[in-house]
Amino acid sequence: VRARVMEVTESPDVSYEDIGGLEEQMQEVRETVEMPLESPEMFDDVGIEPPSGVLLYGPPGTGKTMLAKAVANQTDATFIKMAGSELVHKFIGEGAKLVRDLFKVAREHEPAVIFIDEIDAIAATRTESKTSGDAEVQRTMMQLLSEMDGFEERGEIRIIAATNRFDMLDRAILRPGRFDRLIEVPKPNHEGRELIFQIHTRGMNVSDDVDFAALAEEADEASGADIKAICTEAGMFAIRDDRTEIHMADFRDAWEKIQADAEDADEISK
Ligand code: ATP
């Protein structure tokens, strides 16, 4: 069971250089997660507690998982990921048990960064309907908070949570000593998009006519994940055309295709 719901990576292969834009967010993550892991004595000497948990919030595909992986990589910490949705279980007590397992695995792999994606799945404001399922989700959340409260024994373990639905969160988890550092991870601006295009084409055979500033302008709604998809798709267009070099037109066609595919997906899900 553990293997299915928990992703454990000894040394994730994402570094800060792989992340485009998000300079401020990187800085904050470094201060709140990296510093306490690398120099805990600094906090002892000053006499303050490092933040318990950090919450990253913002639209999908903007680099939240990357930030968590990069900090684990930088600190040589084990990266342990679990999705909040995996903690929502049918059997009573199973969610809470998984939370205990999560911290147990982290203690066995110290230093460790625990990343809980989709935290809203277990930390959404309680709905009107008080079903037994709700109570179970509530218990899972309580278990998470109690693991976080045992901070002293937690040693070299840091917790990062992420959500696309900040508006839905139960404010109780944002209290001091819990997820008390909030970092917004927005969609990239023009400069960020240009950087992300450069990052994702590093290993690609791109022709001289490719203008990343122009692409960043045209793909003004794109997230980081969208830009990655554009680059891969542009490569596919070149392959289909039996070329090894990727042209500006390939990137433009790729963006059009990705937008069209997204519209189709929206239609189907309606
Ligand atoms: P979700 O909320 O959907 O889980 P996320 O914010 O965690 O999304 P990531 O998983 O970090 O997003 O990003 C998905 C992929 O998109 C990354 O593996 C990367 O290739 C690309 N990407 C996203 N944001 C950036 C960025 N700022 N710089 C470079 N690549 C990015």
PDB file of C-alpha atoms and ligand atoms in Angstrom:
ATOM      1  CA  VAL A   1       0.000   0.000   0.000  1.00  0.00           C
ATOM      2  CA  ARG A   2       2.763   2.337   1.034  1.00  0.00           C
ATOM      3  CA  ALA A   3       4.521   2.094  -2.326  1.00  0.00           C
ATOM      4  CA  ARG A   4       1.385   2.982  -4.213  1.00  0.00           C
ATOM      5  CA  VAL A   5       0.389   6.130  -2.362  1.00  0.00           C
ATOM      6  CA  MET A   6       3.769   7.483  -1.310  1.00  0.00           C
ATOM      7  CA  GLU A   7       6.516   8.596  -3.651  1.00  0.00           C
ATOM      8  CA  VAL A   8       9.937   8.418  -2.017  1.00  0.00           C
ATOM      9  CA  THR A   9      12.926   9.853  -3.897  1.00  0.00           C
ATOM     10  CA  GLU A  10      16.357   9.820  -2.320  1.00  0.00           C
ATOM     11  CA  SER A  11      17.605  12.684  -4.403  1.00  0.00           C
ATOM     12  CA  PRO A  12      15.141  14.376  -6.754  1.00  0.00           C
ATOM     13  CA  ASP A  13      16.718  15.591 -10.002  1.00  0.00           C
ATOM     14  CA  VAL A  14      15.302  19.125  -9.938  1.00  0.00           C
ATOM     15  CA  SER A  15      17.505  22.079  -9.058  1.00  0.00           C
ATOM     16  CA  TYR A  16      16.771  25.790  -8.659  1.00  0.00           C
ATOM     17  CA  GLU A  17      18.230  26.436 -12.115  1.00  0.00           C
ATOM     18  CA  ASP A  18      15.422  24.368 -13.620  1.00  0.00           C
ATOM     19  CA  ILE A  19      12.786  26.745 -12.296  1.00  0.00           C
ATOM     20  CA  GLY A  20      11.921  29.811 -14.369  1.00  0.00           C
ATOM     21  CA  GLY A  21      10.677  32.982 -12.675  1.00  0.00           C
ATOM     22  CA  LEU A  22       9.593  32.513  -9.048  1.00  0.00           C
ATOM     23  CA  GLU A  23      12.748  34.199  -7.668  1.00  0.00           C
ATOM     24  CA  GLU A  24      10.891  35.547  -4.633  1.00  0.00           C
ATOM     25  CA  GLN A  25       9.210  32.214  -4.009  1.00  0.00           C
ATOM     26  CA  MET A  26      12.545  30.404  -4.231  1.00  0.00           C
ATOM     27  CA  GLN A  27      14.039  32.862  -1.772  1.00  0.00           C
ATOM     28  CA  GLU A  28      11.214  32.276   0.702  1.00  0.00           C
ATOM     29  CA  VAL A  29      11.381  28.511   0.362  1.00  0.00           C
ATOM     30  CA  ARG A  30      15.115  28.633   0.938  1.00  0.00           C
ATOM     31  CA  GLU A  31      14.689  30.691   4.112  1.00  0.00           C
ATOM     32  CA  THR A  32      11.858  28.667   5.548  1.00  0.00           C
ATOM     33  CA  VAL A  33      12.777  25.125   4.514  1.00  0.00           C
ATOM     34  CA  GLU A  34      16.393  25.012   3.459  1.00  0.00           C
ATOM     35  CA  MET A  35      17.932  27.127   6.255  1.00  0.00           C
ATOM     36  CA  PRO A  36      16.327  25.191   9.126  1.00  0.00           C
ATOM     37  CA  LEU A  37      17.497  21.927   7.546  1.00  0.00           C
ATOM     38  CA  GLU A  38      21.034  23.075   6.841  1.00  0.00           C
ATOM     39  CA  SER A  39      21.708  25.342   9.820  1.00  0.00           C
ATOM     40  CA  PRO A  40      19.282  24.471  12.621  1.00  0.00           C
ATOM     41  CA  GLU A  41      21.785  25.944  15.100  1.00  0.00           C
ATOM     42  CA  MET A  42      21.139  29.412  13.619  1.00  0.00           C
ATOM     43  CA  PHE A  43      17.557  29.219  14.810  1.00  0.00           C
ATOM     44  CA  ASP A  44      18.650  27.847  18.198  1.00  0.00           C
ATOM     45  CA  ASP A  45      21.189  30.638  18.635  1.00  0.00           C
ATOM     46  CA  VAL A  46      18.683  33.325  17.738  1.00  0.00           C
ATOM     47  CA  GLY A  47      16.104  31.611  19.881  1.00  0.00           C
ATOM     48  CA  ILE A  48      13.258  31.305  17.400  1.00  0.00           C
ATOM     49  CA  GLU A  49      11.434  28.325  15.987  1.00  0.00           C
ATOM     50  CA  PRO A  50      11.605  27.910  12.230  1.00  0.00           C
ATOM     51  CA  PRO A  51       8.209  27.878  10.519  1.00  0.00           C
ATOM     52  CA  SER A  52       6.500  24.517  10.981  1.00  0.00           C
ATOM     53  CA  GLY A  53       4.883  24.062   7.644  1.00  0.00           C
ATOM     54  CA  VAL A  54       4.954  25.960   4.383  1.00  0.00           C
ATOM     55  CA  LEU A  55       1.926  26.172   2.129  1.00  0.00           C
ATOM     56  CA  LEU A  56       2.372  26.813  -1.584  1.00  0.00           C
ATOM     57  CA  TYR A  57      -0.780  27.929  -3.357  1.00  0.00           C
ATOM     58  CA  GLY A  58      -1.587  28.893  -6.923  1.00  0.00           C
ATOM     59  CA  PRO A  59      -2.892  27.560 -10.234  1.00  0.00           C
ATOM     60  CA  PRO A  60      -1.944  24.078 -11.534  1.00  0.00           C
ATOM     61  CA  GLY A  61       1.350  23.537 -13.325  1.00  0.00           C
ATOM     62  CA  THR A  62       3.178  26.578 -11.971  1.00  0.00           C
ATOM     63  CA  GLY A  63       6.114  24.821 -10.297  1.00  0.00           C
ATOM     64  CA  LYS A  64       4.971  24.055  -6.736  1.00  0.00           C
ATOM     65  CA  THR A  65       6.153  20.441  -6.886  1.00  0.00           C
ATOM     66  CA  MET A  66       9.390  21.600  -8.529  1.00  0.00           C
ATOM     67  CA  LEU A  67      10.091  24.036  -5.681  1.00  0.00           C
ATOM     68  CA  ALA A  68       9.650  21.284  -3.109  1.00  0.00           C
ATOM     69  CA  LYS A  69      11.858  18.905  -5.074  1.00  0.00           C
ATOM     70  CA  ALA A  70      14.555  21.530  -5.601  1.00  0.00           C
ATOM     71  CA  VAL A  71      14.808  22.251  -1.884  1.00  0.00           C
ATOM     72  CA  ALA A  72      15.083  18.515  -1.154  1.00  0.00           C
ATOM     73  CA  ASN A  73      17.781  18.199  -3.794  1.00  0.00           C
ATOM     74  CA  GLN A  74      19.691  21.204  -2.458  1.00  0.00           C
ATOM     75  CA  THR A  75      19.683  19.873   1.121  1.00  0.00           C
ATOM     76  CA  ASP A  76      20.328  16.237   0.141  1.00  0.00           C
ATOM     77  CA  ALA A  77      17.040  15.411   1.784  1.00  0.00           C
ATOM     78  CA  THR A  78      14.750  12.556   0.871  1.00  0.00           C
ATOM     79  CA  PHE A  79      11.679  13.795  -0.979  1.00  0.00           C
ATOM     80  CA  ILE A  80       8.482  12.138   0.170  1.00  0.00           C
ATOM     81  CA  LYS A  81       5.346  13.013  -1.722  1.00  0.00           C
ATOM     82  CA  MET A  82       1.767  12.130  -1.025  1.00  0.00           C
ATOM     83  CA  ALA A  83      -1.404  13.515  -2.561  1.00  0.00           C
ATOM     84  CA  GLY A  84      -4.145  14.638  -0.210  1.00  0.00           C
ATOM     85  CA  SER A  85      -6.624  12.696  -2.335  1.00  0.00           C
ATOM     86  CA  GLU A  86      -4.765   9.482  -1.452  1.00  0.00           C
ATOM     87  CA  LEU A  87      -5.465  10.175   2.197  1.00  0.00           C
ATOM     88  CA  VAL A  88      -9.204  10.225   1.672  1.00  0.00           C
ATOM     89  CA  HIS A  89     -10.132   6.628   2.260  1.00  0.00           C
ATOM     90  CA  LYS A  90     -13.229   4.576   2.649  1.00  0.00           C
ATOM     91  CA  PHE A  91     -12.095   2.608   5.640  1.00  0.00           C
ATOM     92  CA  ILE A  92     -12.199   4.137   9.058  1.00  0.00           C
ATOM     93  CA  GLY A  93      -8.779   4.995  10.399  1.00  0.00           C
ATOM     94  CA  GLU A  94      -6.950   4.332   7.144  1.00  0.00           C
ATOM     95  CA  GLY A  95      -6.232   7.993   6.353  1.00  0.00           C
ATOM     96  CA  ALA A  96      -4.843   8.628   9.837  1.00  0.00           C
ATOM     97  CA  LYS A  97      -2.717   5.503   9.563  1.00  0.00           C
ATOM     98  CA  LEU A  98      -1.284   6.685   6.252  1.00  0.00           C
ATOM     99  CA  VAL A  99      -0.365   9.997   7.854  1.00  0.00           C
ATOM    100  CA  ARG A 100       1.441   8.141  10.661  1.00  0.00           C
ATOM    101  CA  ASP A 101       3.222   6.007   8.047  1.00  0.00           C
ATOM    102  CA  LEU A 102       4.200   9.123   6.135  1.00  0.00           C
ATOM    103  CA  PHE A 103       5.992  10.583   9.164  1.00  0.00           C
ATOM    104  CA  LYS A 104       7.468   7.221  10.068  1.00  0.00           C
ATOM    105  CA  VAL A 105       9.016   6.912   6.601  1.00  0.00           C
ATOM    106  CA  ALA A 106      10.282  10.495   6.909  1.00  0.00           C
ATOM    107  CA  ARG A 107      11.929   9.738  10.277  1.00  0.00           C
ATOM    108  CA  GLU A 108      13.594   6.681   8.742  1.00  0.00           C
ATOM    109  CA  HIS A 109      14.962   8.835   5.912  1.00  0.00           C
ATOM    110  CA  GLU A 110      16.042  12.033   7.702  1.00  0.00           C
ATOM    111  CA  PRO A 111      16.714  14.654   6.535  1.00  0.00           C
ATOM    112  CA  ALA A 112      13.443  14.608   4.648  1.00  0.00           C
ATOM    113  CA  VAL A 113      11.034  16.949   2.924  1.00  0.00           C
ATOM    114  CA  ILE A 114       7.417  15.818   3.096  1.00  0.00           C
ATOM    115  CA  PHE A 115       5.359  17.215   0.237  1.00  0.00           C
ATOM    116  CA  ILE A 116       1.583  16.936   0.518  1.00  0.00           C
ATOM    117  CA  ASP A 117      -0.030  17.876  -2.760  1.00  0.00           C
ATOM    118  CA  GLU A 118      -3.761  18.728  -2.954  1.00  0.00           C
ATOM    119  CA  ILE A 119      -3.924  19.429   0.783  1.00  0.00           C
ATOM    120  CA  ASP A 120      -7.445  20.775   0.190  1.00  0.00           C
ATOM    121  CA  ALA A 121      -8.641  17.159  -0.180  1.00  0.00           C
ATOM    122  CA  ILE A 122      -8.255  16.736   3.577  1.00  0.00           C
ATOM    123  CA  ALA A 123      -8.320  20.354   4.704  1.00  0.00           C
ATOM    124  CA  ALA A 124     -11.323  21.853   2.937  1.00  0.00           C
ATOM    125  CA  THR A 125     -13.807  23.851   4.948  1.00  0.00           C
ATOM    126  CA  ARG A 126     -16.390  21.438   6.286  1.00  0.00           C
ATOM    127  CA  THR A 127     -19.414  21.216   4.067  1.00  0.00           C
ATOM    128  CA  GLU A 128     -23.009  21.447   5.223  1.00  0.00           C
ATOM    129  CA  SER A 129     -23.553  17.723   4.836  1.00  0.00           C
ATOM    130  CA  LYS A 130     -22.087  16.074   7.913  1.00  0.00           C
ATOM    131  CA  THR A 131     -21.625  12.635   6.457  1.00  0.00           C
ATOM    132  CA  SER A 132     -19.441  10.004   8.082  1.00  0.00           C
ATOM    133  CA  GLY A 133     -16.977  10.489   5.234  1.00  0.00           C
ATOM    134  CA  ASP A 134     -16.496  14.070   6.388  1.00  0.00           C
ATOM    135  CA  ALA A 135     -15.728  12.958   9.915  1.00  0.00           C
ATOM    136  CA  GLU A 136     -13.139  10.526   8.607  1.00  0.00           C
ATOM    137  CA  VAL A 137     -11.442  13.241   6.544  1.00  0.00           C
ATOM    138  CA  GLN A 138     -11.482  15.401   9.650  1.00  0.00           C
ATOM    139  CA  ARG A 139      -9.708  12.689  11.643  1.00  0.00           C
ATOM    140  CA  THR A 140      -7.029  12.403   8.959  1.00  0.00           C
ATOM    141  CA  MET A 141      -6.411  16.143   9.176  1.00  0.00           C
ATOM    142  CA  MET A 142      -6.260  15.998  12.983  1.00  0.00           C
ATOM    143  CA  GLN A 143      -3.630  13.280  12.705  1.00  0.00           C
ATOM    144  CA  LEU A 144      -1.579  15.441  10.371  1.00  0.00           C
ATOM    145  CA  LEU A 145      -1.779  18.406  12.737  1.00  0.00           C
ATOM    146  CA  SER A 146      -0.825  16.274  15.715  1.00  0.00           C
ATOM    147  CA  GLU A 147       2.209  14.912  13.849  1.00  0.00           C
ATOM    148  CA  MET A 148       3.160  18.527  13.111  1.00  0.00           C
ATOM    149  CA  ASP A 149       2.687  19.490  16.762  1.00  0.00           C
ATOM    150  CA  GLY A 150       5.265  16.892  17.747  1.00  0.00           C
ATOM    151  CA  PHE A 151       7.757  19.180  16.098  1.00  0.00           C
ATOM    152  CA  GLU A 152      10.670  18.671  18.513  1.00  0.00           C
ATOM    153  CA  GLU A 153      10.804  14.960  17.879  1.00  0.00           C
ATOM    154  CA  ARG A 154      10.448  15.591  14.193  1.00  0.00           C
ATOM    155  CA  GLY A 155      14.090  16.521  13.832  1.00  0.00           C
ATOM    156  CA  GLU A 156      15.239  17.160  10.346  1.00  0.00           C
ATOM    157  CA  ILE A 157      11.886  16.906   8.660  1.00  0.00           C
ATOM    158  CA  ARG A 158      10.200  19.788   6.876  1.00  0.00           C
ATOM    159  CA  ILE A 159       6.662  19.858   5.566  1.00  0.00           C
ATOM    160  CA  ILE A 160       5.501  21.575   2.418  1.00  0.00           C
ATOM    161  CA  ALA A 161       1.866  21.419   1.332  1.00  0.00           C
ATOM    162  CA  ALA A 162       0.363  22.635  -1.915  1.00  0.00           C
ATOM    163  CA  THR A 163      -3.076  23.543  -3.179  1.00  0.00           C
ATOM    164  CA  ASN A 164      -4.792  24.995  -6.231  1.00  0.00           C
ATOM    165  CA  ARG A 165      -7.810  25.812  -4.071  1.00  0.00           C
ATOM    166  CA  PHE A 166      -6.668  28.213  -1.387  1.00  0.00           C
ATOM    167  CA  ASP A 167     -10.213  29.586  -1.101  1.00  0.00           C
ATOM    168  CA  MET A 168     -11.478  26.176   0.013  1.00  0.00           C
ATOM    169  CA  LEU A 169      -9.050  25.665   2.872  1.00  0.00           C
ATOM    170  CA  ASP A 170     -10.140  25.372   6.472  1.00  0.00           C
ATOM    171  CA  ARG A 171      -8.438  28.349   8.127  1.00  0.00           C
ATOM    172  CA  ALA A 172      -7.584  26.130  11.122  1.00  0.00           C
ATOM    173  CA  ILE A 173      -4.610  24.672   9.267  1.00  0.00           C
ATOM    174  CA  LEU A 174      -3.108  28.139   8.739  1.00  0.00           C
ATOM    175  CA  ARG A 175      -2.774  28.901  12.463  1.00  0.00           C
ATOM    176  CA  PRO A 176       0.661  29.523  13.962  1.00  0.00           C
ATOM    177  CA  GLY A 177       2.625  26.328  14.403  1.00  0.00           C
ATOM    178  CA  ARG A 178       0.828  24.734  11.501  1.00  0.00           C
ATOM    179  CA  PHE A 179       1.052  25.844   7.867  1.00  0.00           C
ATOM    180  CA  ASP A 180       1.999  29.313   8.958  1.00  0.00           C
ATOM    181  CA  ARG A 181       4.053  30.348   5.942  1.00  0.00           C
ATOM    182  CA  LEU A 182       1.993  31.021   2.852  1.00  0.00           C
ATOM    183  CA  ILE A 183       3.752  31.368  -0.460  1.00  0.00           C
ATOM    184  CA  GLU A 184       1.771  32.256  -3.543  1.00  0.00           C
ATOM    185  CA  VAL A 185       3.004  30.596  -6.737  1.00  0.00           C
ATOM    186  CA  PRO A 186       1.309  32.461  -9.596  1.00  0.00           C
ATOM    187  CA  LYS A 187       1.342  31.853 -13.319  1.00  0.00           C
ATOM    188  CA  PRO A 188       4.541  33.219 -14.884  1.00  0.00           C
ATOM    189  CA  ASN A 189       4.720  36.789 -16.207  1.00  0.00           C
ATOM    190  CA  HIS A 190       6.304  37.608 -19.571  1.00  0.00           C
ATOM    191  CA  GLU A 191       9.859  37.408 -18.262  1.00  0.00           C
ATOM    192  CA  GLY A 192       9.111  34.156 -16.437  1.00  0.00           C
ATOM    193  CA  ARG A 193       7.590  32.591 -19.543  1.00  0.00           C
ATOM    194  CA  GLU A 194      10.623  33.531 -21.614  1.00  0.00           C
ATOM    195  CA  LEU A 195      12.926  31.959 -19.023  1.00  0.00           C
ATOM    196  CA  ILE A 196      10.811  28.799 -18.881  1.00  0.00           C
ATOM    197  CA  PHE A 197      10.987  28.489 -22.688  1.00  0.00           C
ATOM    198  CA  GLN A 198      14.767  28.775 -22.443  1.00  0.00           C
ATOM    199  CA  ILE A 199      14.955  26.174 -19.694  1.00  0.00           C
ATOM    200  CA  HIS A 200      12.851  23.608 -21.506  1.00  0.00           C
ATOM    201  CA  THR A 201      14.675  24.027 -24.824  1.00  0.00           C
ATOM    202  CA  ARG A 202      18.160  23.705 -23.277  1.00  0.00           C
ATOM    203  CA  GLY A 203      18.734  20.301 -24.797  1.00  0.00           C
ATOM    204  CA  MET A 204      16.720  20.896 -27.954  1.00  0.00           C
ATOM    205  CA  ASN A 205      17.907  21.547 -31.475  1.00  0.00           C
ATOM    206  CA  VAL A 206      16.300  24.954 -31.953  1.00  0.00           C
ATOM    207  CA  SER A 207      16.792  26.981 -35.152  1.00  0.00           C
ATOM    208  CA  ASP A 208      17.983  30.610 -35.181  1.00  0.00           C
ATOM    209  CA  ASP A 209      14.565  31.943 -36.145  1.00  0.00           C
ATOM    210  CA  VAL A 210      13.068  30.983 -32.777  1.00  0.00           C
ATOM    211  CA  ASP A 211      12.238  34.088 -30.758  1.00  0.00           C
ATOM    212  CA  PHE A 212      11.422  33.235 -27.133  1.00  0.00           C
ATOM    213  CA  ALA A 213      10.316  36.774 -26.280  1.00  0.00           C
ATOM    214  CA  ALA A 214       7.742  36.612 -29.074  1.00  0.00           C
ATOM    215  CA  LEU A 215       6.586  33.160 -27.940  1.00  0.00           C
ATOM    216  CA  ALA A 216       6.254  34.406 -24.360  1.00  0.00           C
ATOM    217  CA  GLU A 217       4.066  37.227 -25.713  1.00  0.00           C
ATOM    218  CA  GLU A 218       1.881  34.921 -27.780  1.00  0.00           C
ATOM    219  CA  ALA A 219       1.465  32.275 -25.087  1.00  0.00           C
ATOM    220  CA  ASP A 220       0.435  34.838 -22.484  1.00  0.00           C
ATOM    221  CA  GLU A 221      -1.975  32.480 -20.726  1.00  0.00           C
ATOM    222  CA  ALA A 222       0.496  29.599 -20.491  1.00  0.00           C
ATOM    223  CA  SER A 223       1.619  28.056 -17.210  1.00  0.00           C
ATOM    224  CA  GLY A 224       5.054  26.494 -16.785  1.00  0.00           C
ATOM    225  CA  ALA A 225       3.541  23.081 -17.453  1.00  0.00           C
ATOM    226  CA  ASP A 226       1.938  24.437 -20.647  1.00  0.00           C
ATOM    227  CA  ILE A 227       5.289  25.780 -21.842  1.00  0.00           C
ATOM    228  CA  LYS A 228       6.929  22.434 -21.234  1.00  0.00           C
ATOM    229  CA  ALA A 229       4.157  20.827 -23.300  1.00  0.00           C
ATOM    230  CA  ILE A 230       4.621  23.420 -26.092  1.00  0.00           C
ATOM    231  CA  CYS A 231       8.329  22.587 -26.336  1.00  0.00           C
ATOM    232  CA  THR A 232       7.744  18.841 -26.515  1.00  0.00           C
ATOM    233  CA  GLU A 233       4.936  19.258 -29.017  1.00  0.00           C
ATOM    234  CA  ALA A 234       7.092  21.578 -31.162  1.00  0.00           C
ATOM    235  CA  GLY A 235       9.666  18.788 -31.292  1.00  0.00           C
ATOM    236  CA  MET A 236       6.922  16.399 -32.404  1.00  0.00           C
ATOM    237  CA  PHE A 237       5.999  18.728 -35.265  1.00  0.00           C
ATOM    238  CA  ALA A 238       9.631  18.708 -36.424  1.00  0.00           C
ATOM    239  CA  ILE A 239       9.754  14.907 -36.258  1.00  0.00           C
ATOM    240  CA  ARG A 240       6.520  14.580 -38.237  1.00  0.00           C
ATOM    241  CA  ASP A 241       8.087  16.831 -40.862  1.00  0.00           C
ATOM    242  CA  ASP A 242      11.231  14.685 -40.865  1.00  0.00           C
ATOM    243  CA  ARG A 243      13.406  17.517 -39.523  1.00  0.00           C
ATOM    244  CA  THR A 244      15.862  17.492 -36.628  1.00  0.00           C
ATOM    245  CA  GLU A 245      15.776  21.264 -36.207  1.00  0.00           C
ATOM    246  CA  ILE A 246      12.799  22.943 -34.568  1.00  0.00           C
ATOM    247  CA  HIS A 247      11.513  26.174 -36.113  1.00  0.00           C
ATOM    248  CA  MET A 248       9.476  29.093 -34.794  1.00  0.00           C
ATOM    249  CA  ALA A 249       6.450  27.799 -36.726  1.00  0.00           C
ATOM    250  CA  ASP A 250       6.655  24.494 -34.818  1.00  0.00           C
ATOM    251  CA  PHE A 251       6.326  26.304 -31.491  1.00  0.00           C
ATOM    252  CA  ARG A 252       3.377  28.335 -32.790  1.00  0.00           C
ATOM    253  CA  ASP A 253       1.647  25.222 -34.169  1.00  0.00           C
ATOM    254  CA  ALA A 254       2.320  23.463 -30.874  1.00  0.00           C
ATOM    255  CA  TRP A 255       0.687  26.220 -28.813  1.00  0.00           C
ATOM    256  CA  GLU A 256      -2.347  26.202 -31.122  1.00  0.00           C
ATOM    257  CA  LYS A 257      -2.671  22.451 -30.832  1.00  0.00           C
ATOM    258  CA  ILE A 258      -2.384  22.516 -27.041  1.00  0.00           C
ATOM    259  CA  GLN A 259      -5.059  25.196 -26.758  1.00  0.00           C
ATOM    260  CA  ALA A 260      -7.343  23.284 -29.144  1.00  0.00           C
ATOM    261  CA  ASP A 261      -6.809  20.048 -27.193  1.00  0.00           C
ATOM    262  CA  ALA A 262      -7.606  21.845 -23.934  1.00  0.00           C
ATOM    263  CA  GLU A 263     -10.842  23.200 -25.446  1.00  0.00           C
ATOM    264  CA  ASP A 264     -11.801  19.706 -26.604  1.00  0.00           C
ATOM    265  CA  ALA A 265     -11.126  18.351 -23.133  1.00  0.00           C
ATOM    266  CA  ASP A 266     -13.336  21.088 -21.660  1.00  0.00           C
ATOM    267  CA  GLU A 267     -16.136  20.143 -24.075  1.00  0.00           C
ATOM    268  CA  ILE A 268     -15.929  16.459 -23.156  1.00  0.00           C
ATOM    269  CA  SER A 269     -15.959  17.143 -19.429  1.00  0.00           C
ATOM    270  CA  LYS A 270     -19.043  19.384 -19.714  1.00  0.00           C
TER     271      LYS A 270
HETATM  272  P1  ATP B   1      -0.072  20.939  -9.712  1.00  0.00           P
HETATM  273  O1  ATP B   1      -0.722  21.956  -8.837  1.00  0.00           O
HETATM  274  O2  ATP B   1      -0.879  20.602 -10.938  1.00  0.00           O
HETATM  275  O3  ATP B   1       0.453  19.731  -8.974  1.00  0.00           O
HETATM  276  P2  ATP B   1       2.540  22.199  -9.750  1.00  0.00           P
HETATM  277  O4  ATP B   1       2.419  23.646  -9.497  1.00  0.00           O
HETATM  278  O5  ATP B   1       3.013  21.307  -8.661  1.00  0.00           O
HETATM  279  O6  ATP B   1       1.185  21.670 -10.369  1.00  0.00           O
HETATM  280  P3  ATP B   1       4.767  21.205 -11.223  1.00  0.00           P
HETATM  281  O7  ATP B   1       4.426  19.758 -11.064  1.00  0.00           O
HETATM  282  O8  ATP B   1       5.854  21.744 -10.388  1.00  0.00           O
HETATM  283  O9  ATP B   1       3.463  22.054 -11.019  1.00  0.00           O
HETATM  284  O10 ATP B   1       5.044  21.523 -12.753  1.00  0.00           O
HETATM  285  C1  ATP B   1       4.734  20.610 -13.771  1.00  0.00           C
HETATM  286  C2  ATP B   1       5.808  20.683 -14.831  1.00  0.00           C
HETATM  287  O11 ATP B   1       5.700  21.937 -15.512  1.00  0.00           O
HETATM  288  C3  ATP B   1       7.197  20.644 -14.259  1.00  0.00           C
HETATM  289  O12 ATP B   1       7.700  19.342 -14.195  1.00  0.00           O
HETATM  290  C4  ATP B   1       7.972  21.513 -15.244  1.00  0.00           C
HETATM  291  O13 ATP B   1       8.401  20.739 -16.333  1.00  0.00           O
HETATM  292  C5  ATP B   1       6.957  22.517 -15.733  1.00  0.00           C
HETATM  293  N1  ATP B   1       7.012  23.792 -14.992  1.00  0.00           N
HETATM  294  C6  ATP B   1       6.035  24.318 -14.214  1.00  0.00           C
HETATM  295  N2  ATP B   1       6.409  25.476 -13.682  1.00  0.00           N
HETATM  296  C7  ATP B   1       7.669  25.723 -14.104  1.00  0.00           C
HETATM  297  C8  ATP B   1       8.610  26.774 -13.886  1.00  0.00           C
HETATM  298  N3  ATP B   1       8.324  27.832 -13.122  1.00  0.00           N
HETATM  299  N4  ATP B   1       9.821  26.670 -14.482  1.00  0.00           N
HETATM  300  C9  ATP B   1      10.123  25.603 -15.265  1.00  0.00           C
HETATM  301  N5  ATP B   1       9.280  24.585 -15.505  1.00  0.00           N
HETATM  302  C10 ATP B   1       8.059  24.638 -14.948  1.00  0.00           C
END
